Amino acid sequence: MKIIKINILKSTYPIFIGTGLLKKGVYTPYIFGKQIMIVTNKILSSLYLNCLKKTLHLYNVKVMILPDGEKYKNITSVNNIWDLLIKYGFNRKSTVISLGGGVIGDISGFTASCYQRGISIIHIPTTLLSQVDSSIGGKTGVNHEQVKNMIGSFFQPKAVIIDADLINTLNNREISAGVAEIIKYSLICDYKFFKKLEKNITKLLNLNKQFLLFSILKSCLIKSKFVIKDEKENNIRALLNLGHTFGHSIEQYKGYGNWLHGEAISVGIMIATKLSIYLGKLKEKNLYRISNLLSNSNLPVYIPLDMKSKNFIKLIKLDKKNLYEKIRLILLNNIGNAHIKNNINENLLCNLIDFLPKKNKVILNR
C-alpha cells in the first residue's frame, strides 16, 4: 500500500493506494462521529455495499442508493440525499462515504459541503477515472441542464481510498475512459510517463496489477502536486483541464451519459493538440504519437459528425475556465509540457473545428 499526503492550507488528508483496502477498512480512523451516510448506486450496492458495511458495524449507518449515470448528476439527486440526512437527524458530527465513480463522488462531495455548512466525507472511488482524477482535489458539483459542472464547491475529503480491486468489474469502455485521464497527465508534464504508456498500454487496458498500480500512483502524484500548489484553480491547476473545454462541450451537446467523460476528453485532447500545432507551439510529428496512443486505448479521436463550430463555441463560452469573457484553453508546447493560452481568437477556433475530420459517433457497445 502507498500513501500520498495532501497538505493544503486548511486541510490535510491521505490518499491510500493498493489492493484489498475496502476489506481492510483503512478508512475507519478518518470517520467523524457515529452517523454515516453511504452514497452509492444500484450496481455498486450489489457488488461492494455489504463488504463496506461489515467494517462499519460500530456505527449508525444509512444508505442512499442513487440511479446510475451522468444524467442523474443534478441538484435533484443532492436534494434527495439532504432529505435523508434530515430525516435521520444527521448532525455536524457525521460522515458521508461516497462509494462509486465520478458521478457519485461529485454528488456526495457537494452534498456534504453544503449540509449544515459542511460535514466530513470519505471517497472510495470505484472507476479508474475517479481513482486517478475526480476523487482527488476537492472539486464537487452537479450539472446544470445548460452546462456541465456549473454548480459546485471546493471541499476536501478526510481521506481517499483507492482500491485497485474495485475496478475489476469495469467493462472495457469504462477502463478506456479512465486511461484517457492517465494519458492527459503524461501529456501535460511527464514525457517519460508518456513513453511508458506507449510501451505498456496493453498491460494497462488488461489491468495488469503492477502497471495499473504504477499508473494510478503516478497519476495521483501528478494531480496532488497541482492541487497542493493551487487548490482552487486560480493558476496552474488549470493545466489539468487539457482537453476538458472541448470534451465538456461534447458531453453536453450529445446528452449527458451518451459519451463517457474520458471518451469526450480524448477528442478534446486531439482538438487541443491540433490547435497547438496550428499556432506553432507543438511540432506536427507529435500528432501521430498522441493520436496513436489514444486510438490504441480504444478511445475516439474524431469530432462527432453532427457537431459544428457554432455548437462548440456556444458551450465553450459558458466554460468556467474562461477569463474576462475571453476563451481560455490548455494547449501543448511538447509532449510532457502544457501551457495556458488566454484570449483564443474565436474565428480561428471555428475555422479549425470545421476543418477537422469528423465521424458519426463513438462505438458505445464494447
Short mmCIF file of N, CA and C in Angstrom, two decimals, residues 26-121:
data_model
loop_
_atom_site.label_atom_id
_atom_site.label_comp_id
_atom_site.label_asym_id
_atom_site.label_seq_id
_atom_site.Cartn_x
_atom_site.Cartn_y
_atom_site.Cartn_z
N VAL A 26 -9.35 0.56 5.97
CA VAL A 26 -8.32 1.56 6.29
C VAL A 26 -8.91 2.96 6.48
N TYR A 27 -10.15 3.13 6.12
CA TYR A 27 -10.80 4.44 6.21
C TYR A 27 -11.38 4.73 7.59
N THR A 28 -11.54 3.72 8.44
CA THR A 28 -12.25 3.93 9.71
C THR A 28 -11.62 4.99 10.62
N PRO A 29 -10.29 5.15 10.64
CA PRO A 29 -9.74 6.22 11.51
C PRO A 29 -10.13 7.63 11.07
N TYR A 30 -10.68 7.77 9.85
CA TYR A 30 -11.00 9.09 9.31
C TYR A 30 -12.50 9.38 9.36
N ILE A 31 -13.24 8.50 10.00
CA ILE A 31 -14.68 8.72 10.19
C ILE A 31 -14.89 9.66 11.36
N PHE A 32 -15.72 10.65 11.16
CA PHE A 32 -16.01 11.65 12.20
C PHE A 32 -17.42 11.41 12.72
N GLY A 33 -17.56 11.18 14.02
CA GLY A 33 -18.86 10.93 14.62
C GLY A 33 -19.31 9.50 14.47
N LYS A 34 -20.56 9.24 14.83
CA LYS A 34 -21.12 7.89 14.80
C LYS A 34 -22.14 7.67 13.69
N GLN A 35 -22.53 8.75 13.02
CA GLN A 35 -23.52 8.64 11.95
C GLN A 35 -22.81 8.62 10.60
N ILE A 36 -23.16 7.64 9.78
CA ILE A 36 -22.55 7.52 8.45
C ILE A 36 -23.65 7.39 7.40
N MET A 37 -23.52 8.18 6.35
CA MET A 37 -24.39 8.05 5.18
C MET A 37 -23.55 7.55 4.01
N ILE A 38 -23.83 6.34 3.56
CA ILE A 38 -23.15 5.80 2.37
C ILE A 38 -23.97 6.19 1.15
N VAL A 39 -23.32 6.81 0.18
CA VAL A 39 -23.99 7.15 -1.07
C VAL A 39 -23.39 6.30 -2.18
N THR A 40 -24.23 5.55 -2.87
CA THR A 40 -23.76 4.67 -3.93
C THR A 40 -24.86 4.54 -4.98
N ASN A 41 -24.70 3.61 -5.93
CA ASN A 41 -25.76 3.40 -6.92
C ASN A 41 -26.19 1.93 -6.92
N LYS A 42 -27.18 1.61 -7.71
CA LYS A 42 -27.78 0.28 -7.68
C LYS A 42 -26.76 -0.81 -8.03
N ILE A 43 -25.95 -0.57 -9.03
CA ILE A 43 -24.98 -1.58 -9.47
C ILE A 43 -23.93 -1.82 -8.39
N LEU A 44 -23.37 -0.74 -7.88
CA LEU A 44 -22.28 -0.86 -6.91
C LEU A 44 -22.76 -1.38 -5.56
N SER A 45 -24.01 -1.09 -5.22
CA SER A 45 -24.52 -1.60 -3.94
C SER A 45 -24.57 -3.11 -3.93
N SER A 46 -24.85 -3.71 -5.09
CA SER A 46 -24.89 -5.18 -5.16
C SER A 46 -23.49 -5.79 -5.14
N LEU A 47 -22.48 -5.01 -5.50
CA LEU A 47 -21.11 -5.53 -5.57
C LEU A 47 -20.32 -5.32 -4.27
N TYR A 48 -20.44 -4.13 -3.67
CA TYR A 48 -19.50 -3.76 -2.61
C TYR A 48 -20.13 -3.27 -1.31
N LEU A 49 -21.42 -3.04 -1.31
CA LEU A 49 -22.03 -2.42 -0.13
C LEU A 49 -21.92 -3.29 1.12
N ASN A 50 -22.19 -4.57 1.00
CA ASN A 50 -22.12 -5.45 2.17
C ASN A 50 -20.71 -5.51 2.75
N CYS A 51 -19.72 -5.55 1.87
CA CYS A 51 -18.32 -5.57 2.32
C CYS A 51 -18.00 -4.31 3.11
N LEU A 52 -18.46 -3.17 2.61
CA LEU A 52 -18.21 -1.90 3.30
C LEU A 52 -18.92 -1.86 4.64
N LYS A 53 -20.17 -2.28 4.67
CA LYS A 53 -20.95 -2.21 5.90
C LYS A 53 -20.41 -3.12 7.00
N LYS A 54 -19.77 -4.23 6.61
CA LYS A 54 -19.20 -5.14 7.60
C LYS A 54 -18.12 -4.46 8.44
N THR A 55 -17.44 -3.50 7.86
CA THR A 55 -16.37 -2.80 8.59
C THR A 55 -16.92 -1.65 9.42
N LEU A 56 -18.23 -1.40 9.32
CA LEU A 56 -18.83 -0.23 9.97
C LEU A 56 -19.89 -0.62 11.00
N HIS A 57 -19.76 -1.82 11.57
CA HIS A 57 -20.80 -2.32 12.47
C HIS A 57 -20.91 -1.52 13.78
N LEU A 58 -19.90 -0.73 14.09
CA LEU A 58 -19.94 0.08 15.32
C LEU A 58 -20.64 1.43 15.11
N TYR A 59 -21.08 1.69 13.89
CA TYR A 59 -21.64 2.99 13.56
C TYR A 59 -23.12 2.88 13.20
N ASN A 60 -23.79 4.00 13.24
CA ASN A 60 -25.17 4.10 12.77
C ASN A 60 -25.14 4.42 11.28
N VAL A 61 -25.38 3.40 10.47
CA VAL A 61 -25.18 3.52 9.03
C VAL A 61 -26.51 3.59 8.28
N LYS A 62 -26.64 4.58 7.42
CA LYS A 62 -27.76 4.69 6.49
C LYS A 62 -27.20 4.69 5.07
N VAL A 63 -28.04 4.30 4.13
CA VAL A 63 -27.58 4.17 2.74
C VAL A 63 -28.52 4.90 1.80
N MET A 64 -27.92 5.67 0.89
CA MET A 64 -28.67 6.31 -0.19
C MET A 64 -28.24 5.68 -1.49
N ILE A 65 -29.16 5.02 -2.17
CA ILE A 65 -28.85 4.38 -3.45
C ILE A 65 -29.45 5.22 -4.57
N LEU A 66 -28.57 5.79 -5.39
CA LEU A 66 -28.98 6.65 -6.50
C LEU A 66 -29.03 5.86 -7.80
N PRO A 67 -29.82 6.30 -8.76
CA PRO A 67 -29.75 5.69 -10.10
C PRO A 67 -28.40 5.98 -10.73
N ASP A 68 -28.00 5.13 -11.67
CA ASP A 68 -26.66 5.21 -12.25
C ASP A 68 -26.66 6.09 -13.50
N GLY A 69 -25.66 6.96 -13.62
CA GLY A 69 -25.49 7.69 -14.86
C GLY A 69 -25.29 9.18 -14.68
N GLU A 70 -24.59 9.78 -15.64
CA GLU A 70 -24.28 11.21 -15.63
C GLU A 70 -25.54 12.06 -15.63
N LYS A 71 -26.62 11.56 -16.23
CA LYS A 71 -27.85 12.37 -16.31
C LYS A 71 -28.48 12.59 -14.94
N TYR A 72 -28.05 11.80 -13.94
CA TYR A 72 -28.58 11.97 -12.58
C TYR A 72 -27.66 12.83 -11.71
N LYS A 73 -26.61 13.38 -12.31
CA LYS A 73 -25.71 14.27 -11.57
C LYS A 73 -26.32 15.68 -11.59
N ASN A 74 -27.34 15.84 -10.77
CA ASN A 74 -28.08 17.09 -10.76
C ASN A 74 -28.52 17.44 -9.34
N ILE A 75 -29.10 18.60 -9.20
CA ILE A 75 -29.47 19.10 -7.87
C ILE A 75 -30.59 18.26 -7.25
N THR A 76 -31.37 17.56 -8.07
CA THR A 76 -32.42 16.68 -7.54
C THR A 76 -31.82 15.55 -6.73
N SER A 77 -30.74 14.96 -7.24
CA SER A 77 -30.07 13.88 -6.51
C SER A 77 -29.51 14.38 -5.18
N VAL A 78 -28.92 15.57 -5.22
CA VAL A 78 -28.38 16.18 -3.99
C VAL A 78 -29.51 16.40 -2.99
N ASN A 79 -30.62 16.92 -3.44
CA ASN A 79 -31.75 17.21 -2.56
C ASN A 79 -32.29 15.92 -1.92
N ASN A 80 -32.28 14.84 -2.69
CA ASN A 80 -32.75 13.55 -2.16
C ASN A 80 -31.87 13.07 -1.01
N ILE A 81 -30.55 13.30 -1.13
CA ILE A 81 -29.65 12.92 -0.04
C ILE A 81 -29.86 13.83 1.17
N TRP A 82 -30.00 15.12 0.92
CA TRP A 82 -30.29 16.05 2.03
C TRP A 82 -31.56 15.64 2.77
N ASP A 83 -32.58 15.24 2.03
CA ASP A 83 -33.84 14.80 2.66
C ASP A 83 -33.59 13.64 3.61
N LEU A 84 -32.75 12.68 3.19
CA LEU A 84 -32.47 11.51 4.02
C LEU A 84 -31.63 11.89 5.24
N LEU A 85 -30.66 12.78 5.05
CA LEU A 85 -29.85 13.25 6.18
C LEU A 85 -30.72 13.93 7.23
N ILE A 86 -31.64 14.74 6.77
CA ILE A 86 -32.55 15.43 7.69
C ILE A 86 -33.51 14.44 8.36
N LYS A 87 -34.04 13.51 7.58
CA LYS A 87 -34.98 12.52 8.11
C LYS A 87 -34.39 11.75 9.29
N TYR A 88 -33.11 11.39 9.17
CA TYR A 88 -32.47 10.58 10.21
C TYR A 88 -31.66 11.41 11.21
N GLY A 89 -31.83 12.71 11.14
CA GLY A 89 -31.23 13.57 12.15
C GLY A 89 -29.72 13.62 12.15
N PHE A 90 -29.12 13.58 10.97
CA PHE A 90 -27.66 13.68 10.89
C PHE A 90 -27.23 15.08 11.32
N ASN A 91 -26.20 15.15 12.16
CA ASN A 91 -25.70 16.44 12.64
C ASN A 91 -24.31 16.72 12.07
N ARG A 92 -23.66 17.75 12.57
CA ARG A 92 -22.35 18.14 12.05
C ARG A 92 -21.27 17.10 12.35
N LYS A 93 -21.49 16.28 13.37
CA LYS A 93 -20.54 15.21 13.66
C LYS A 93 -21.00 13.94 12.95
N SER A 94 -21.01 14.03 11.62
CA SER A 94 -21.45 12.93 10.76
C SER A 94 -20.46 12.78 9.61
N THR A 95 -20.51 11.64 8.94
CA THR A 95 -19.63 11.40 7.81
C THR A 95 -20.41 10.82 6.64
N VAL A 96 -20.15 11.36 5.47
CA VAL A 96 -20.66 10.78 4.22
C VAL A 96 -19.54 9.95 3.61
N ILE A 97 -19.87 8.75 3.14
CA ILE A 97 -18.92 7.93 2.39
C ILE A 97 -19.45 7.75 0.98
N SER A 98 -18.70 8.22 -0.01
CA SER A 98 -19.10 8.01 -1.40
C SER A 98 -18.47 6.73 -1.91
N LEU A 99 -19.29 5.82 -2.37
CA LEU A 99 -18.85 4.54 -2.91
C LEU A 99 -19.30 4.49 -4.37
N GLY A 100 -18.43 4.93 -5.25
CA GLY A 100 -18.83 4.99 -6.65
C GLY A 100 -17.82 5.71 -7.52
N GLY A 101 -18.23 5.98 -8.74
CA GLY A 101 -17.37 6.68 -9.69
C GLY A 101 -17.46 8.18 -9.54
N GLY A 102 -17.13 8.88 -10.61
CA GLY A 102 -17.08 10.33 -10.56
C GLY A 102 -18.42 10.99 -10.27
N VAL A 103 -19.50 10.42 -10.80
CA VAL A 103 -20.82 10.99 -10.58
C VAL A 103 -21.18 10.92 -9.10
N ILE A 104 -21.03 9.73 -8.50
CA ILE A 104 -21.35 9.56 -7.08
C ILE A 104 -20.44 10.44 -6.22
N GLY A 105 -19.16 10.49 -6.55
CA GLY A 105 -18.22 11.29 -5.77
C GLY A 105 -18.54 12.78 -5.82
N ASP A 106 -18.86 13.27 -7.02
CA ASP A 106 -19.18 14.70 -7.17
C ASP A 106 -20.47 15.07 -6.43
N ILE A 107 -21.49 14.22 -6.58
CA ILE A 107 -22.76 14.49 -5.90
C ILE A 107 -22.57 14.44 -4.39
N SER A 108 -21.89 13.40 -3.91
CA SER A 108 -21.70 13.23 -2.46
C SER A 108 -20.89 14.37 -1.87
N GLY A 109 -19.84 14.76 -2.57
CA GLY A 109 -18.99 15.84 -2.09
C GLY A 109 -19.73 17.15 -1.98
N PHE A 110 -20.54 17.45 -2.99
CA PHE A 110 -21.32 18.69 -2.95
C PHE A 110 -22.36 18.65 -1.84
N THR A 111 -23.01 17.49 -1.69
CA THR A 111 -23.99 17.32 -0.62
C THR A 111 -23.36 17.58 0.75
N ALA A 112 -22.19 16.95 0.98
CA ALA A 112 -21.51 17.10 2.27
C ALA A 112 -21.03 18.54 2.50
N SER A 113 -20.61 19.20 1.44
CA SER A 113 -20.07 20.56 1.57
C SER A 113 -21.12 21.56 2.00
N CYS A 114 -22.37 21.28 1.67
CA CYS A 114 -23.45 22.23 1.96
C CYS A 114 -24.26 21.87 3.20
N TYR A 115 -24.36 20.59 3.51
CA TYR A 115 -25.22 20.17 4.62
C TYR A 115 -24.68 20.72 5.94
N GLN A 116 -25.48 21.50 6.62
CA GLN A 116 -25.11 22.15 7.87
C GLN A 116 -23.75 22.86 7.74
N ARG A 117 -23.53 23.43 6.56
CA ARG A 117 -22.31 24.17 6.20
C ARG A 117 -21.05 23.31 6.19
N GLY A 118 -21.25 22.02 6.04
CA GLY A 118 -20.10 21.15 5.83
C GLY A 118 -19.97 20.03 6.85
N ILE A 119 -20.08 18.77 6.37
CA ILE A 119 -19.79 17.60 7.19
C ILE A 119 -18.72 16.76 6.49
N SER A 120 -18.13 15.85 7.21
CA SER A 120 -16.99 15.09 6.68
C SER A 120 -17.40 14.16 5.54
N ILE A 121 -16.45 13.95 4.62
CA ILE A 121 -16.68 12.99 3.54
C ILE A 121 -15.41 12.17 3.29
#
